[in-house]
Amino acid sequence: MKLPSPRGSLSSTLIDALNGGGSLAGVSVAPDDDEDLQLSLFVCYELAYRGWDGVDDAWEWDPGLLRVRAELERGFEERLHALVGVPAPADPSTVPQALLDIVAADDGPALSKYLRGQATHEQFREFVVHRSVYHLREADPHTYAIPRLAGRAKAALIEIQLDEYGGGVTGRMHQELFKQTMAHFGLDLTYGAHVGAVPATTLAVNNLMSFFGLHRARRGAILGHLAAYEMTSSLPNRAYGTGLRRLGGDASSTVFYDEHVEADAVHEQIAAHDLCGSFAAAEPELAGQVLWGARCALAVDNLWAQAVLDAWDSDHTSLRGWRASTTLCA
Ligand SMILES: [Fe+2]
Ligand SMILES: [Fe+2]
């Protein structure tokens, strides 16, 4: 993935350093705004995934960079607390039902309904661009939790992830299936190709998973996050598939969505009971963190969905500096 263009003074300093411009020791961590904060965090986190073109892999564990990342995470965490409150202790035996209640109480923006019945071809294409940042590495942030678990919870996570990774068949990996949807819209399929086009709200959706997944201390939150995703996936994906067919999508371009209608109806049960329920029983002091992670997942996704709908409502693009022609396949 190519390093993106900076969005403020901090991301500029960070990207310069990764490009060989020196150390980050002593750099003051004061992002200009949300765009600068979320992009800086995304740049730091990507070092723990597939990395940046031309950037030394050793940056992943550079003390100066980790200090910058930790300070950015403090800012991000404060925003999460303002959004959904702080994690509160919970009775571990109630975790599966509490997850169901959190999901049932979520009356987020009706993005899936809009995509099903009203979105234009161009709007659906924008939606695919936003989602590509996650779907091209779908499941990877949650995989970081596997070595942190044991017993039933670990087996349940692996059962879910095995489906996400296509049971070991490349063409069935959800990351690969999404490329078929992207190809339908003539989009560049390269991993991370559209990071520069998405706003802070989209980066925050992705940064949240990294923030939870990369820290062992937040292993409860990443499981709650996964459960919230699995438990709110089946119906929206049905709507996305229907919307795409309405716009001329064929079986190949809708397979990603169709696959999730079936798979996630099963995953939601495994996630709530076998994964989160077993985990909470094994580590009861983290039961509240599981629920907090689920609340964060829904709240941050809702902010993103609302921003997209607001942009479309006022006849604007939901992307940054978006020109359709610049993202066509070469
Ligand atoms: Fe998936
Ligand atoms: Fe799933």
Coordinates of C-alpha atoms and ligand atoms in Angstrom, one line a residue:
M1 CA 0.0 0.0 0.0
K2 CA 1.3 3.4 -0.9
L3 CA 1.6 6.0 1.9
P4 CA -1.4 8.4 1.7
S5 CA -1.2 12.2 1.4
P6 CA -1.1 13.9 4.8
R7 CA -4.2 15.6 6.2
G8 CA -2.5 18.0 8.7
S9 CA 0.7 18.7 10.5
L10 CA 0.9 15.5 12.5
S11 CA 0.2 13.1 9.6
S12 CA 2.7 15.1 7.6
T13 CA 5.4 14.7 10.2
L14 CA 4.6 11.0 10.5
I15 CA 4.6 10.2 6.8
D16 CA 7.8 12.2 6.3
A17 CA 9.5 10.1 9.0
L18 CA 8.3 6.8 7.5
N19 CA 9.6 8.1 4.1
G20 CA 13.1 8.3 5.6
G21 CA 12.8 11.8 7.0
G22 CA 14.2 10.9 10.5
S23 CA 13.1 10.0 14.0
L24 CA 9.7 10.6 15.7
A25 CA 11.4 11.0 19.1
G26 CA 10.2 14.2 20.8
V27 CA 7.6 15.0 18.2
S28 CA 4.6 16.8 19.7
V29 CA 1.4 14.8 19.2
A30 CA -1.3 17.4 18.6
P31 CA -3.4 16.5 15.6
D32 CA -5.0 19.4 13.8
D33 CA -8.4 17.8 13.6
D34 CA -10.2 14.4 13.2
E35 CA -8.9 13.9 9.7
D36 CA -5.3 14.4 10.9
L37 CA -5.9 12.2 14.0
Q38 CA -7.6 9.3 12.2
L39 CA -5.2 9.3 9.3
S40 CA -2.1 9.4 11.6
L41 CA -3.6 6.5 13.6
F42 CA -4.3 4.5 10.4
V43 CA -0.7 5.1 9.2
C44 CA 0.6 3.8 12.5
Y45 CA -1.7 0.7 12.6
E46 CA -1.0 -0.4 9.0
L47 CA 2.5 -1.2 10.1
A48 CA 1.0 -4.2 12.0
Y49 CA -0.8 -5.5 8.9
R50 CA 0.7 -5.5 5.4
G51 CA 2.8 -2.3 5.8
W52 CA 3.5 0.6 3.5
D53 CA 5.4 0.4 0.3
G54 CA 9.0 1.4 0.7
V55 CA 8.8 1.7 4.5
D56 CA 11.1 -0.2 6.7
D57 CA 9.2 -3.0 8.6
A58 CA 11.2 -2.1 11.7
W59 CA 9.0 1.0 12.2
E60 CA 6.3 -1.3 13.6
W61 CA 8.1 -1.4 16.9
D62 CA 9.9 1.9 16.8
P63 CA 9.6 3.5 20.3
G64 CA 9.1 7.0 18.9
L65 CA 6.2 5.8 16.7
L66 CA 4.7 3.7 19.5
R67 CA 4.6 6.8 21.7
V68 CA 2.9 8.8 19.0
R69 CA 0.4 6.0 18.5
A70 CA -0.3 5.7 22.3
E71 CA -1.0 9.4 22.5
L72 CA -3.3 9.3 19.5
E73 CA -5.1 6.3 21.1
R74 CA -5.7 8.3 24.2
G75 CA -7.5 10.9 22.2
F76 CA -9.4 8.3 20.3
E77 CA -10.4 6.5 23.5
E78 CA -11.7 9.8 25.1
R79 CA -13.9 10.2 22.0
L80 CA -15.3 6.7 22.5
H81 CA -16.0 7.4 26.2
A82 CA -17.9 10.5 25.1
L83 CA -19.8 8.5 22.6
V84 CA -20.9 5.4 24.6
G85 CA -19.5 5.9 28.1
V86 CA -16.8 3.9 29.9
P87 CA -16.9 0.1 30.3
A88 CA -19.0 -0.9 33.3
P89 CA -18.7 -4.3 35.1
A90 CA -21.3 -6.9 33.9
D91 CA -22.6 -10.2 35.1
P92 CA -20.8 -12.7 32.8
S93 CA -23.8 -15.0 32.6
T94 CA -25.9 -12.2 31.0
V95 CA -23.4 -11.3 28.2
P96 CA -25.2 -13.2 25.3
Q97 CA -28.5 -11.7 26.2
A98 CA -27.0 -8.2 26.8
L99 CA -25.4 -8.4 23.3
L100 CA -28.8 -9.2 21.9
D101 CA -30.3 -6.2 23.8
I102 CA -27.6 -3.8 22.6
V103 CA -28.2 -4.9 19.0
A104 CA -32.0 -4.7 19.3
A105 CA -31.8 -1.2 20.8
D106 CA -29.6 0.1 18.0
D107 CA -31.6 2.3 15.8
G108 CA -28.8 3.5 13.6
P109 CA -29.2 5.4 10.3
A110 CA -31.0 3.6 7.6
L111 CA -28.1 3.3 5.2
S112 CA -28.9 -0.3 4.2
K113 CA -32.5 0.6 3.5
Y114 CA -31.4 3.5 1.3
L115 CA -28.9 1.4 -0.6
R116 CA -31.6 -1.3 -1.1
G117 CA -34.3 1.0 -2.6
Q118 CA -32.9 4.4 -3.5
A119 CA -29.2 4.7 -4.0
T120 CA -27.9 5.6 -7.5
H121 CA -25.2 3.6 -9.2
E122 CA -22.7 6.3 -8.2
Q123 CA -23.8 6.3 -4.6
F124 CA -23.5 2.5 -4.3
R125 CA -20.1 2.8 -5.9
E126 CA -19.1 5.3 -3.2
F127 CA -20.4 2.9 -0.5
V128 CA -18.1 0.1 -2.0
V129 CA -15.1 2.5 -1.9
H130 CA -15.7 3.2 1.8
R131 CA -16.2 -0.4 2.7
S132 CA -13.2 -1.6 0.7
V133 CA -10.8 -0.3 3.4
Y134 CA -12.2 -2.9 5.7
H135 CA -13.4 -5.7 3.4
L136 CA -10.0 -6.1 1.7
R137 CA -8.6 -7.0 5.0
E138 CA -11.9 -8.4 6.5
A139 CA -11.3 -10.6 9.6
D140 CA -7.7 -9.6 10.0
P141 CA -8.1 -7.3 13.0
H142 CA -10.2 -9.9 14.9
T143 CA -7.6 -12.7 14.1
Y144 CA -5.2 -10.9 16.5
A145 CA -7.4 -12.1 19.3
I146 CA -6.9 -15.9 18.6
P147 CA -3.6 -16.4 20.6
R148 CA -5.1 -14.4 23.5
L149 CA -7.9 -16.9 24.1
A150 CA -8.2 -20.5 25.2
G151 CA -10.7 -23.3 25.2
R152 CA -14.3 -22.8 23.9
A153 CA -13.9 -19.1 23.1
K154 CA -10.8 -19.8 21.1
A155 CA -12.5 -22.6 19.1
A156 CA -15.5 -20.4 18.5
L157 CA -13.4 -17.5 17.1
I158 CA -11.6 -19.9 14.8
E159 CA -14.9 -21.4 13.6
I160 CA -16.0 -17.9 12.6
Q161 CA -12.7 -16.8 11.1
L162 CA -12.4 -20.0 9.1
D163 CA -15.5 -19.0 7.2
E164 CA -14.2 -15.4 6.8
Y165 CA -11.1 -16.9 5.3
G166 CA -13.0 -19.2 3.0
G167 CA -12.1 -22.4 4.7
G168 CA -8.6 -22.0 3.3
V169 CA -9.8 -21.6 -0.3
T170 CA -8.4 -18.3 -1.8
G171 CA -11.4 -17.6 -4.0
R172 CA -13.8 -18.1 -1.1
M173 CA -12.1 -15.7 1.3
H174 CA -14.4 -12.8 2.0
Q175 CA -11.5 -10.4 1.2
E176 CA -11.4 -11.9 -2.3
L177 CA -15.2 -12.1 -2.8
F178 CA -15.4 -8.3 -2.2
K179 CA -13.1 -7.8 -5.2
Q180 CA -15.9 -9.1 -7.4
T181 CA -18.2 -6.3 -6.1
M182 CA -15.4 -3.8 -6.6
A183 CA -14.7 -5.0 -10.1
H184 CA -18.4 -4.5 -11.0
F185 CA -17.9 -0.8 -10.3
G186 CA -14.6 -0.6 -12.2
L187 CA -12.6 0.1 -9.0
D188 CA -9.0 -0.4 -8.4
L189 CA -8.8 -3.7 -6.5
T190 CA -5.4 -3.1 -4.9
Y191 CA -5.3 -3.4 -1.1
G192 CA -5.7 0.0 0.4
A193 CA -6.1 1.8 -3.0
H194 CA -8.9 3.9 -1.6
V195 CA -7.6 4.9 1.8
G196 CA -6.8 8.4 0.5
A197 CA -10.4 8.8 -0.7
V198 CA -12.2 8.1 2.5
P199 CA -12.9 10.6 5.3
A200 CA -12.0 10.3 9.0
T201 CA -15.3 8.6 9.9
T202 CA -14.4 5.7 7.6
L203 CA -10.9 5.5 9.0
A204 CA -12.3 5.6 12.5
V205 CA -14.4 2.4 11.7
N206 CA -11.1 0.7 10.8
N207 CA -9.0 2.2 13.5
L208 CA -11.4 1.0 16.1
M209 CA -10.8 -2.6 15.2
S210 CA -7.0 -2.1 15.2
F211 CA -7.2 -0.3 18.6
F212 CA -9.1 -3.3 20.1
G213 CA -7.3 -6.1 18.1
L214 CA -3.7 -5.0 18.6
H215 CA -3.9 -4.7 22.4
R216 CA -4.2 -7.8 24.5
A217 CA -5.7 -5.6 27.2
R218 CA -8.7 -5.0 25.0
R219 CA -9.3 -8.6 24.0
G220 CA -12.8 -8.4 25.5
A221 CA -13.6 -5.4 23.4
I222 CA -12.5 -7.0 20.1
L223 CA -14.7 -10.0 20.8
G224 CA -17.7 -7.7 21.5
H225 CA -16.9 -5.8 18.4
L226 CA -16.9 -9.0 16.3
A227 CA -20.2 -10.1 17.9
A228 CA -21.8 -6.7 17.1
Y229 CA -20.7 -7.0 13.5
E230 CA -21.9 -10.6 13.1
M231 CA -25.2 -9.9 14.9
T232 CA -26.0 -6.9 12.6
S233 CA -24.8 -8.3 9.3
S234 CA -27.4 -10.6 7.9
L235 CA -30.3 -8.2 7.2
P236 CA -28.2 -5.3 5.9
N237 CA -26.3 -7.6 3.6
R238 CA -29.6 -8.9 2.2
A239 CA -30.5 -5.3 1.6
Y240 CA -27.1 -4.5 -0.1
G241 CA -27.5 -7.5 -2.4
T242 CA -31.1 -6.5 -3.3
G243 CA -29.9 -2.9 -4.0
L244 CA -27.1 -4.0 -6.2
R245 CA -29.3 -6.3 -8.2
R246 CA -31.7 -3.4 -8.6
L247 CA -28.8 -1.5 -10.2
G248 CA -27.9 -4.3 -12.5
G249 CA -25.5 -6.4 -10.3
D250 CA -25.1 -10.0 -11.3
A251 CA -24.4 -13.1 -9.2
S252 CA -20.7 -12.5 -9.2
S253 CA -20.9 -8.9 -8.0
T254 CA -23.5 -9.7 -5.2
V255 CA -21.9 -12.9 -4.0
F256 CA -20.1 -11.1 -1.2
Y257 CA -23.4 -9.8 0.2
D258 CA -25.3 -13.1 -0.5
E259 CA -22.6 -15.1 1.3
H260 CA -23.0 -12.9 4.4
V261 CA -26.8 -13.4 4.6
E262 CA -26.2 -17.1 5.1
A263 CA -22.9 -17.2 7.0
D264 CA -23.7 -14.5 9.5
A265 CA -27.1 -15.9 10.5
V266 CA -24.9 -18.8 11.9
H267 CA -22.0 -16.6 13.0
E268 CA -24.3 -14.4 15.2
Q269 CA -25.2 -17.4 17.4
I270 CA -21.6 -18.6 17.7
A271 CA -20.4 -15.0 18.4
A272 CA -22.9 -14.2 21.2
H273 CA -22.9 -17.6 23.0
D274 CA -19.9 -19.7 22.2
L275 CA -17.4 -16.8 21.8
C276 CA -18.5 -14.0 24.0
G277 CA -20.5 -16.1 26.5
S278 CA -17.6 -18.5 27.0
F279 CA -15.0 -15.7 27.1
A280 CA -17.0 -13.8 29.8
A281 CA -17.3 -17.0 31.9
A282 CA -13.6 -17.6 31.6
E283 CA -12.6 -14.0 32.3
P284 CA -15.5 -12.5 34.2
E285 CA -13.7 -9.2 34.9
L286 CA -13.7 -8.5 31.2
A287 CA -17.5 -9.1 30.7
G288 CA -18.3 -5.4 30.7
Q289 CA -15.5 -4.7 28.2
V290 CA -17.1 -7.2 25.8
L291 CA -20.4 -5.2 25.9
W292 CA -18.5 -1.9 25.7
G293 CA -16.7 -3.1 22.5
A294 CA -20.1 -4.0 21.0
R295 CA -21.5 -0.6 21.8
C296 CA -18.4 1.1 20.3
A297 CA -18.7 -0.9 17.1
L298 CA -22.3 0.1 16.5
A299 CA -21.7 3.8 17.6
V300 CA -18.7 4.4 15.3
D301 CA -20.4 2.6 12.4
N302 CA -23.5 4.7 12.9
L303 CA -21.4 8.0 12.8
W304 CA -19.9 6.8 9.5
A305 CA -23.3 5.8 8.0
Q306 CA -24.9 9.1 9.1
A307 CA -22.1 11.1 7.5
V308 CA -22.5 9.2 4.2
L309 CA -26.3 9.7 4.2
D310 CA -25.9 13.4 5.2
A311 CA -23.5 14.0 2.2
W312 CA -25.9 12.3 -0.2
D313 CA -28.9 14.1 1.3
S314 CA -27.2 17.4 0.3
D315 CA -26.2 16.1 -3.1
H316 CA -22.5 15.9 -2.2
T317 CA -20.1 13.1 -2.6
S318 CA -19.3 11.3 0.7
L319 CA -15.7 10.8 -0.4
R320 CA -12.7 13.2 -0.4
G321 CA -11.7 14.8 -3.6
W322 CA -13.5 12.0 -5.4
R323 CA -13.3 11.9 -9.2
A324 CA -14.8 8.7 -10.6
S325 CA -12.2 8.6 -13.4
T326 CA -9.2 8.5 -11.1
T327 CA -10.2 5.1 -9.6
L328 CA -10.9 3.2 -12.7
C329 CA -8.9 0.1 -13.2
A330 CA -5.7 0.7 -15.3
Ligands
FE1 FE -17.2 -11.8 6.2
FE2 FE -19.3 -13.4 9.6

